[in-house]
JSON list of C-alpha atoms in Angstrom, two decimals:
[
{"chain": "A", "resi": 1, "resn": "MET", "atom": "CA", "xyz": [-8.26, 9.74, 16.96]},
{"chain": "A", "resi": 2, "resn": "GLN", "atom": "CA", "xyz": [-9.80, 12.66, 15.10]},
{"chain": "A", "resi": 3, "resn": "SER", "atom": "CA", "xyz": [-11.02, 11.49, 11.68]},
{"chain": "A", "resi": 4, "resn": "GLU", "atom": "CA", "xyz": [-9.68, 14.61, 9.96]},
{"chain": "A", "resi": 5, "resn": "ASN", "atom": "CA", "xyz": [-6.24, 14.16, 11.55]},
{"chain": "A", "resi": 6, "resn": "LEU", "atom": "CA", "xyz": [-6.11, 10.56, 10.33]},
{"chain": "A", "resi": 7, "resn": "ILE", "atom": "CA", "xyz": [-7.09, 11.51, 6.78]},
{"chain": "A", "resi": 8, "resn": "HIS", "atom": "CA", "xyz": [-4.62, 14.42, 6.75]},
{"chain": "A", "resi": 9, "resn": "SER", "atom": "CA", "xyz": [-1.81, 12.17, 7.99]},
{"chain": "A", "resi": 10, "resn": "LEU", "atom": "CA", "xyz": [-2.58, 9.49, 5.38]},
{"chain": "A", "resi": 11, "resn": "ILE", "atom": "CA", "xyz": [-2.67, 12.09, 2.60]},
{"chain": "A", "resi": 12, "resn": "GLU", "atom": "CA", "xyz": [0.74, 13.39, 3.69]},
{"chain": "A", "resi": 13, "resn": "GLN", "atom": "CA", "xyz": [2.17, 9.86, 3.78]},
{"chain": "A", "resi": 14, "resn": "THR", "atom": "CA", "xyz": [0.79, 9.16, 0.29]},
{"chain": "A", "resi": 15, "resn": "ARG", "atom": "CA", "xyz": [2.31, 12.37, -1.09]},
{"chain": "A", "resi": 16, "resn": "LYS", "atom": "CA", "xyz": [5.71, 11.31, 0.31]},
{"chain": "A", "resi": 17, "resn": "VAL", "atom": "CA", "xyz": [5.25, 7.89, -1.31]},
{"chain": "A", "resi": 18, "resn": "ILE", "atom": "CA", "xyz": [4.57, 9.52, -4.69]},
{"chain": "A", "resi": 19, "resn": "ASN", "atom": "CA", "xyz": [7.65, 11.75, -4.37]},
{"chain": "A", "resi": 20, "resn": "THR", "atom": "CA", "xyz": [9.84, 8.78, -3.45]},
{"chain": "A", "resi": 21, "resn": "VAL", "atom": "CA", "xyz": [8.62, 6.61, -6.31]},
{"chain": "A", "resi": 22, "resn": "GLU", "atom": "CA", "xyz": [8.82, 9.47, -8.85]},
{"chain": "A", "resi": 23, "resn": "LYS", "atom": "CA", "xyz": [12.60, 9.45, -8.25]},
{"chain": "A", "resi": 24, "resn": "LEU", "atom": "CA", "xyz": [12.78, 5.77, -9.24]},
{"chain": "A", "resi": 25, "resn": "LYS", "atom": "CA", "xyz": [11.91, 6.79, -12.82]},
{"chain": "A", "resi": 26, "resn": "ASN", "atom": "CA", "xyz": [15.47, 8.13, -13.13]},
{"chain": "A", "resi": 27, "resn": "ASN", "atom": "CA", "xyz": [16.88, 4.59, -12.87]},
{"chain": "A", "resi": 28, "resn": "ASP", "atom": "CA", "xyz": [17.54, 2.41, -15.89]},
{"chain": "A", "resi": 29, "resn": "LEU", "atom": "CA", "xyz": [15.74, -0.89, -16.40]},
{"chain": "A", "resi": 30, "resn": "GLN", "atom": "CA", "xyz": [18.79, -2.89, -15.32]},
{"chain": "A", "resi": 31, "resn": "THR", "atom": "CA", "xyz": [18.77, -1.14, -11.93]},
{"chain": "A", "resi": 32, "resn": "LEU", "atom": "CA", "xyz": [15.00, -1.50, -11.54]},
{"chain": "A", "resi": 33, "resn": "THR", "atom": "CA", "xyz": [15.13, -5.25, -12.27]},
{"chain": "A", "resi": 34, "resn": "TRP", "atom": "CA", "xyz": [18.29, -6.07, -10.26]},
{"chain": "A", "resi": 35, "resn": "LYS", "atom": "CA", "xyz": [17.82, -8.86, -7.71]},
{"chain": "A", "resi": 36, "resn": "HIS", "atom": "CA", "xyz": [19.99, -10.06, -4.84]},
{"chain": "A", "resi": 37, "resn": "ASP", "atom": "CA", "xyz": [19.15, -13.65, -5.82]},
{"chain": "A", "resi": 38, "resn": "GLN", "atom": "CA", "xyz": [16.54, -15.52, -7.87]},
{"chain": "A", "resi": 39, "resn": "ASN", "atom": "CA", "xyz": [14.08, -15.74, -4.96]},
{"chain": "A", "resi": 40, "resn": "SER", "atom": "CA", "xyz": [14.22, -12.06, -3.97]},
{"chain": "A", "resi": 41, "resn": "TRP", "atom": "CA", "xyz": [12.25, -9.25, -5.56]},
{"chain": "A", "resi": 42, "resn": "SER", "atom": "CA", "xyz": [13.52, -6.43, -7.71]},
{"chain": "A", "resi": 43, "resn": "ILE", "atom": "CA", "xyz": [12.39, -2.82, -7.28]},
{"chain": "A", "resi": 44, "resn": "LEU", "atom": "CA", "xyz": [9.82, -3.28, -10.07]},
{"chain": "A", "resi": 45, "resn": "GLU", "atom": "CA", "xyz": [8.56, -6.52, -8.53]},
{"chain": "A", "resi": 46, "resn": "CYS", "atom": "CA", "xyz": [7.98, -4.71, -5.20]},
{"chain": "A", "resi": 47, "resn": "LEU", "atom": "CA", "xyz": [5.98, -2.03, -7.01]},
{"chain": "A", "resi": 48, "resn": "GLU", "atom": "CA", "xyz": [4.06, -4.57, -9.09]},
{"chain": "A", "resi": 49, "resn": "HIS", "atom": "CA", "xyz": [3.14, -6.43, -5.87]},
{"chain": "A", "resi": 50, "resn": "LEU", "atom": "CA", "xyz": [1.70, -3.15, -4.57]},
{"chain": "A", "resi": 51, "resn": "ASN", "atom": "CA", "xyz": [-0.10, -2.57, -7.88]},
{"chain": "A", "resi": 52, "resn": "LEU", "atom": "CA", "xyz": [-1.77, -5.98, -7.56]},
{"chain": "A", "resi": 53, "resn": "TYR", "atom": "CA", "xyz": [-3.07, -5.01, -4.11]},
{"chain": "A", "resi": 54, "resn": "GLY", "atom": "CA", "xyz": [-4.15, -1.62, -5.47]},
{"chain": "A", "resi": 55, "resn": "ASN", "atom": "CA", "xyz": [-6.11, -3.42, -8.21]},
{"chain": "A", "resi": 56, "resn": "PHE", "atom": "CA", "xyz": [-8.10, -5.10, -5.45]},
{"chain": "A", "resi": 57, "resn": "TYR", "atom": "CA", "xyz": [-8.46, -2.42, -2.77]},
{"chain": "A", "resi": 58, "resn": "LEU", "atom": "CA", "xyz": [-8.91, 0.81, -4.72]},
{"chain": "A", "resi": 59, "resn": "PRO", "atom": "CA", "xyz": [-12.06, -0.25, -6.65]},
{"chain": "A", "resi": 60, "resn": "GLU", "atom": "CA", "xyz": [-13.44, -1.83, -3.45]},
{"chain": "A", "resi": 61, "resn": "ILE", "atom": "CA", "xyz": [-12.88, 1.37, -1.46]},
{"chain": "A", "resi": 62, "resn": "GLU", "atom": "CA", "xyz": [-14.24, 3.55, -4.26]},
{"chain": "A", "resi": 63, "resn": "SER", "atom": "CA", "xyz": [-17.43, 1.49, -4.53]},
{"chain": "A", "resi": 64, "resn": "LYS", "atom": "CA", "xyz": [-18.07, 1.51, -0.77]},
{"chain": "A", "resi": 65, "resn": "ILE", "atom": "CA", "xyz": [-17.51, 5.28, -0.50]},
{"chain": "A", "resi": 66, "resn": "LYS", "atom": "CA", "xyz": [-19.73, 5.98, -3.51]},
{"chain": "A", "resi": 67, "resn": "ASN", "atom": "CA", "xyz": [-22.57, 3.79, -2.21]},
{"chain": "A", "resi": 68, "resn": "SER", "atom": "CA", "xyz": [-22.35, 4.82, 1.43]},
{"chain": "A", "resi": 69, "resn": "THR", "atom": "CA", "xyz": [-25.22, 6.67, 3.09]},
{"chain": "A", "resi": 70, "resn": "THR", "atom": "CA", "xyz": [-23.20, 7.19, 6.28]},
{"chain": "A", "resi": 71, "resn": "LYS", "atom": "CA", "xyz": [-22.10, 10.58, 7.57]},
{"chain": "A", "resi": 72, "resn": "SER", "atom": "CA", "xyz": [-18.59, 11.43, 8.69]},
{"chain": "A", "resi": 73, "resn": "GLU", "atom": "CA", "xyz": [-17.85, 11.46, 12.42]},
{"chain": "A", "resi": 74, "resn": "THR", "atom": "CA", "xyz": [-15.38, 13.55, 14.37]},
{"chain": "A", "resi": 75, "resn": "GLU", "atom": "CA", "xyz": [-13.70, 10.50, 15.93]},
{"chain": "A", "resi": 76, "resn": "PHE", "atom": "CA", "xyz": [-12.29, 7.37, 14.33]},
{"chain": "A", "resi": 77, "resn": "LYS", "atom": "CA", "xyz": [-11.82, 4.35, 16.59]},
{"chain": "A", "resi": 78, "resn": "SER", "atom": "CA", "xyz": [-9.68, 1.62, 15.13]},
{"chain": "A", "resi": 79, "resn": "GLY", "atom": "CA", "xyz": [-11.13, -1.90, 15.32]},
{"chain": "A", "resi": 80, "resn": "PHE", "atom": "CA", "xyz": [-9.22, -4.72, 17.03]},
{"chain": "A", "resi": 81, "resn": "LEU", "atom": "CA", "xyz": [-8.53, -6.66, 13.82]},
{"chain": "A", "resi": 82, "resn": "GLY", "atom": "CA", "xyz": [-7.97, -3.56, 11.70]},
{"chain": "A", "resi": 83, "resn": "ASN", "atom": "CA", "xyz": [-5.51, -2.14, 14.19]},
{"chain": "A", "resi": 84, "resn": "TYR", "atom": "CA", "xyz": [-3.68, -5.48, 14.30]},
{"chain": "A", "resi": 85, "resn": "PHE", "atom": "CA", "xyz": [-3.46, -5.72, 10.48]},
{"chain": "A", "resi": 86, "resn": "ALA", "atom": "CA", "xyz": [-2.35, -2.08, 10.12]},
{"chain": "A", "resi": 87, "resn": "LYS", "atom": "CA", "xyz": [0.37, -2.43, 12.77]},
{"chain": "A", "resi": 88, "resn": "SER", "atom": "CA", "xyz": [1.56, -5.77, 11.39]},
{"chain": "A", "resi": 89, "resn": "MET", "atom": "CA", "xyz": [2.38, -4.03, 8.10]},
{"chain": "A", "resi": 90, "resn": "LEU", "atom": "CA", "xyz": [4.60, -1.38, 9.64]},
{"chain": "A", "resi": 91, "resn": "PRO", "atom": "CA", "xyz": [8.26, -1.96, 8.78]},
{"chain": "A", "resi": 92, "resn": "LYS", "atom": "CA", "xyz": [10.37, -3.02, 11.74]},
{"chain": "A", "resi": 93, "resn": "GLU", "atom": "CA", "xyz": [14.12, -2.76, 12.28]},
{"chain": "A", "resi": 94, "resn": "LYS", "atom": "CA", "xyz": [14.53, -6.48, 11.56]},
{"chain": "A", "resi": 95, "resn": "LEU", "atom": "CA", "xyz": [11.84, -7.05, 8.95]},
{"chain": "A", "resi": 96, "resn": "ASN", "atom": "CA", "xyz": [9.49, -9.88, 9.73]},
{"chain": "A", "resi": 97, "resn": "LYS", "atom": "CA", "xyz": [9.13, -11.74, 6.44]},
{"chain": "A", "resi": 98, "resn": "MET", "atom": "CA", "xyz": [5.59, -12.46, 5.36]},
{"chain": "A", "resi": 99, "resn": "LYS", "atom": "CA", "xyz": [4.36, -15.01, 2.89]},
{"chain": "A", "resi": 100, "resn": "THR", "atom": "CA", "xyz": [2.74, -13.42, -0.16]},
{"chain": "A", "resi": 101, "resn": "PHE", "atom": "CA", "xyz": [-0.41, -14.83, -1.69]},
{"chain": "A", "resi": 102, "resn": "LYS", "atom": "CA", "xyz": [0.36, -16.49, -5.02]},
{"chain": "A", "resi": 103, "resn": "ASP", "atom": "CA", "xyz": [-1.89, -14.12, -6.99]},
{"chain": "A", "resi": 104, "resn": "LYS", "atom": "CA", "xyz": [-0.02, -11.12, -5.50]},
{"chain": "A", "resi": 105, "resn": "ASN", "atom": "CA", "xyz": [3.51, -12.47, -6.09]},
{"chain": "A", "resi": 106, "resn": "PRO", "atom": "CA", "xyz": [5.20, -10.92, -9.16]},
{"chain": "A", "resi": 107, "resn": "LEU", "atom": "CA", "xyz": [8.43, -12.96, -8.81]},
{"chain": "A", "resi": 108, "resn": "ASN", "atom": "CA", "xyz": [10.09, -13.31, -12.23]},
{"chain": "A", "resi": 109, "resn": "ALA", "atom": "CA", "xyz": [7.35, -11.40, -14.06]},
{"chain": "A", "resi": 110, "resn": "ASN", "atom": "CA", "xyz": [8.47, -9.55, -17.19]},
{"chain": "A", "resi": 111, "resn": "LEU", "atom": "CA", "xyz": [8.17, -5.93, -16.04]},
{"chain": "A", "resi": 112, "resn": "ASP", "atom": "CA", "xyz": [9.10, -2.53, -17.42]},
{"chain": "A", "resi": 113, "resn": "LYS", "atom": "CA", "xyz": [8.95, 1.09, -16.27]},
{"chain": "A", "resi": 114, "resn": "SER", "atom": "CA", "xyz": [5.20, 1.24, -16.89]},
{"chain": "A", "resi": 115, "resn": "VAL", "atom": "CA", "xyz": [4.90, -0.45, -13.46]},
{"chain": "A", "resi": 116, "resn": "ILE", "atom": "CA", "xyz": [6.07, 2.83, -11.90]},
{"chain": "A", "resi": 117, "resn": "ASP", "atom": "CA", "xyz": [3.51, 4.87, -13.86]},
{"chain": "A", "resi": 118, "resn": "LYS", "atom": "CA", "xyz": [0.70, 2.52, -12.82]},
{"chain": "A", "resi": 119, "resn": "PHE", "atom": "CA", "xyz": [1.81, 2.71, -9.18]},
{"chain": "A", "resi": 120, "resn": "ILE", "atom": "CA", "xyz": [1.80, 6.51, -9.25]},
{"chain": "A", "resi": 121, "resn": "GLU", "atom": "CA", "xyz": [-1.64, 6.53, -10.93]},
{"chain": "A", "resi": 122, "resn": "GLN", "atom": "CA", "xyz": [-2.91, 4.33, -8.12]},
{"chain": "A", "resi": 123, "resn": "GLN", "atom": "CA", "xyz": [-1.46, 6.68, -5.50]},
{"chain": "A", "resi": 124, "resn": "VAL", "atom": "CA", "xyz": [-3.17, 9.66, -7.14]},
{"chain": "A", "resi": 125, "resn": "LYS", "atom": "CA", "xyz": [-6.42, 7.65, -7.02]},
{"chain": "A", "resi": 126, "resn": "LEU", "atom": "CA", "xyz": [-5.73, 6.90, -3.35]},
{"chain": "A", "resi": 127, "resn": "LEU", "atom": "CA", "xyz": [-5.35, 10.63, -2.64]},
{"chain": "A", "resi": 128, "resn": "ASP", "atom": "CA", "xyz": [-8.73, 11.23, -4.28]},
{"chain": "A", "resi": 129, "resn": "LEU", "atom": "CA", "xyz": [-10.37, 8.45, -2.23]},
{"chain": "A", "resi": 130, "resn": "LEU", "atom": "CA", "xyz": [-8.83, 9.77, 0.98]},
{"chain": "A", "resi": 131, "resn": "SER", "atom": "CA", "xyz": [-10.31, 13.15, 0.17]},
{"chain": "A", "resi": 132, "resn": "GLN", "atom": "CA", "xyz": [-13.72, 11.63, -0.62]},
{"chain": "A", "resi": 133, "resn": "SER", "atom": "CA", "xyz": [-13.65, 9.68, 2.64]},
{"chain": "A", "resi": 134, "resn": "ARG", "atom": "CA", "xyz": [-14.13, 12.95, 4.53]},
{"chain": "A", "resi": 135, "resn": "ASN", "atom": "CA", "xyz": [-17.84, 12.69, 3.61]},
{"chain": "A", "resi": 136, "resn": "VAL", "atom": "CA", "xyz": [-18.50, 9.18, 4.98]},
{"chain": "A", "resi": 137, "resn": "SER", "atom": "CA", "xyz": [-17.99, 7.26, 8.21]},
{"chain": "A", "resi": 138, "resn": "LEU", "atom": "CA", "xyz": [-14.47, 5.86, 8.61]},
{"chain": "A", "resi": 139, "resn": "ASN", "atom": "CA", "xyz": [-16.01, 3.64, 11.32]},
{"chain": "A", "resi": 140, "resn": "LYS", "atom": "CA", "xyz": [-19.18, 2.29, 9.65]},
{"chain": "A", "resi": 141, "resn": "VAL", "atom": "CA", "xyz": [-18.04, 1.84, 6.04]},
{"chain": "A", "resi": 142, "resn": "LYS", "atom": "CA", "xyz": [-16.59, -1.68, 5.85]},
{"chain": "A", "resi": 143, "resn": "ILE", "atom": "CA", "xyz": [-14.10, -2.88, 3.26]},
{"chain": "A", "resi": 144, "resn": "GLN", "atom": "CA", "xyz": [-13.68, -6.52, 2.28]},
{"chain": "A", "resi": 145, "resn": "THR", "atom": "CA", "xyz": [-10.09, -7.76, 2.61]},
{"chain": "A", "resi": 146, "resn": "SER", "atom": "CA", "xyz": [-8.10, -9.60, -0.03]},
{"chain": "A", "resi": 147, "resn": "ILE", "atom": "CA", "xyz": [-7.67, -12.45, 2.49]},
{"chain": "A", "resi": 148, "resn": "SER", "atom": "CA", "xyz": [-11.37, -13.34, 2.62]},
{"chain": "A", "resi": 149, "resn": "SER", "atom": "CA", "xyz": [-14.72, -11.78, 1.74]},
{"chain": "A", "resi": 150, "resn": "LEU", "atom": "CA", "xyz": [-15.77, -12.74, 5.28]},
{"chain": "A", "resi": 151, "resn": "ILE", "atom": "CA", "xyz": [-13.17, -10.44, 6.83]},
{"chain": "A", "resi": 152, "resn": "LYS", "atom": "CA", "xyz": [-14.11, -6.78, 6.59]},
{"chain": "A", "resi": 153, "resn": "LEU", "atom": "CA", "xyz": [-12.26, -3.83, 8.09]},
{"chain": "A", "resi": 154, "resn": "LYS", "atom": "CA", "xyz": [-13.39, -0.30, 8.88]},
{"chain": "A", "resi": 155, "resn": "LEU", "atom": "CA", "xyz": [-12.55, 2.15, 6.08]},
{"chain": "A", "resi": 156, "resn": "GLY", "atom": "CA", "xyz": [-10.13, 4.02, 8.38]},
{"chain": "A", "resi": 157, "resn": "ASP", "atom": "CA", "xyz": [-8.30, 0.78, 9.24]},
{"chain": "A", "resi": 158, "resn": "THR", "atom": "CA", "xyz": [-8.22, -0.28, 5.58]},
{"chain": "A", "resi": 159, "resn": "PHE", "atom": "CA", "xyz": [-6.54, 2.98, 4.59]},
{"chain": "A", "resi": 160, "resn": "GLN", "atom": "CA", "xyz": [-3.96, 2.58, 7.38]},
{"chain": "A", "resi": 161, "resn": "PHE", "atom": "CA", "xyz": [-3.29, -1.06, 6.49]},
{"chain": "A", "resi": 162, "resn": "PHE", "atom": "CA", "xyz": [-3.02, -0.27, 2.76]},
{"chain": "A", "resi": 163, "resn": "ILE", "atom": "CA", "xyz": [-0.64, 2.67, 3.24]},
{"chain": "A", "resi": 164, "resn": "ASN", "atom": "CA", "xyz": [1.49, 0.86, 5.86]},
{"chain": "A", "resi": 165, "resn": "HIS", "atom": "CA", "xyz": [1.85, -2.00, 3.37]},
{"chain": "A", "resi": 166, "resn": "ILE", "atom": "CA", "xyz": [3.14, 0.47, 0.76]},
{"chain": "A", "resi": 167, "resn": "ILE", "atom": "CA", "xyz": [5.59, 2.01, 3.26]},
{"chain": "A", "resi": 168, "resn": "ARG", "atom": "CA", "xyz": [6.80, -1.48, 4.19]},
{"chain": "A", "resi": 169, "resn": "HIS", "atom": "CA", "xyz": [7.70, -2.23, 0.56]},
{"chain": "A", "resi": 170, "resn": "LEU", "atom": "CA", "xyz": [9.33, 1.17, 0.03]},
{"chain": "A", "resi": 171, "resn": "LYS", "atom": "CA", "xyz": [11.66, 0.21, 2.90]},
{"chain": "A", "resi": 172, "resn": "GLN", "atom": "CA", "xyz": [12.30, -3.04, 1.04]},
{"chain": "A", "resi": 173, "resn": "ILE", "atom": "CA", "xyz": [13.18, -1.01, -2.07]},
{"chain": "A", "resi": 174, "resn": "GLU", "atom": "CA", "xyz": [15.63, 1.05, 0.02]},
{"chain": "A", "resi": 175, "resn": "ARG", "atom": "CA", "xyz": [17.29, -2.19, 1.16]},
{"chain": "A", "resi": 176, "resn": "ILE", "atom": "CA", "xyz": [17.50, -3.42, -2.46]},
{"chain": "A", "resi": 177, "resn": "GLU", "atom": "CA", "xyz": [19.19, -0.13, -3.46]},
{"chain": "A", "resi": 178, "resn": "THR", "atom": "CA", "xyz": [21.67, -0.48, -0.58]},
{"chain": "A", "resi": 179, "resn": "GLU", "atom": "CA", "xyz": [22.42, -4.13, -1.48]},
{"chain": "A", "resi": 180, "resn": "MET", "atom": "CA", "xyz": [22.99, -3.12, -5.10]},
{"chain": "A", "resi": 181, "resn": "LYS", "atom": "CA", "xyz": [25.56, -0.51, -4.09]},
{"chain": "A", "resi": 182, "resn": "ASN", "atom": "CA", "xyz": [27.39, -3.05, -1.94]},
{"chain": "A", "resi": 183, "resn": "VAL", "atom": "CA", "xyz": [27.78, -5.63, -4.71]}
]
């Protein structure tokens, strides 16, 4: 895949994410904290989960881009593991539930609308990092994963994984909104 096409596509996806989440600001706190049951997440808990991942990945990506001496290449070739992780995050028709790491699980946290502002700030930062990534190798720059410091993914794969994870939880938010209307 052409590196520039990948970056362009990820920037477009991130802009759509920002537009979607901006609209959530119009909801009241009761709507944003509504839950189907005590073990499911609210809209704010979904966003806070993403914020917790952003707290890990965005500084990691920023540091690796800033300290990279690599040059950008025309082609990006997804790695086996990176491709697997990125695809595993894509939402499916019947969502495959995944276990969340304890430190990334916001269940029953006391949250307010500032969660939305933080999420949007992180997405703006992501747009900046995507833009900066045009100057480095999406293939050679490696990003440590939140799973283990021993598992590193190519920068291009990390961006795809990270953004697919966001899209997955926006689909979850859509389902929460639908459930709420049907109660």
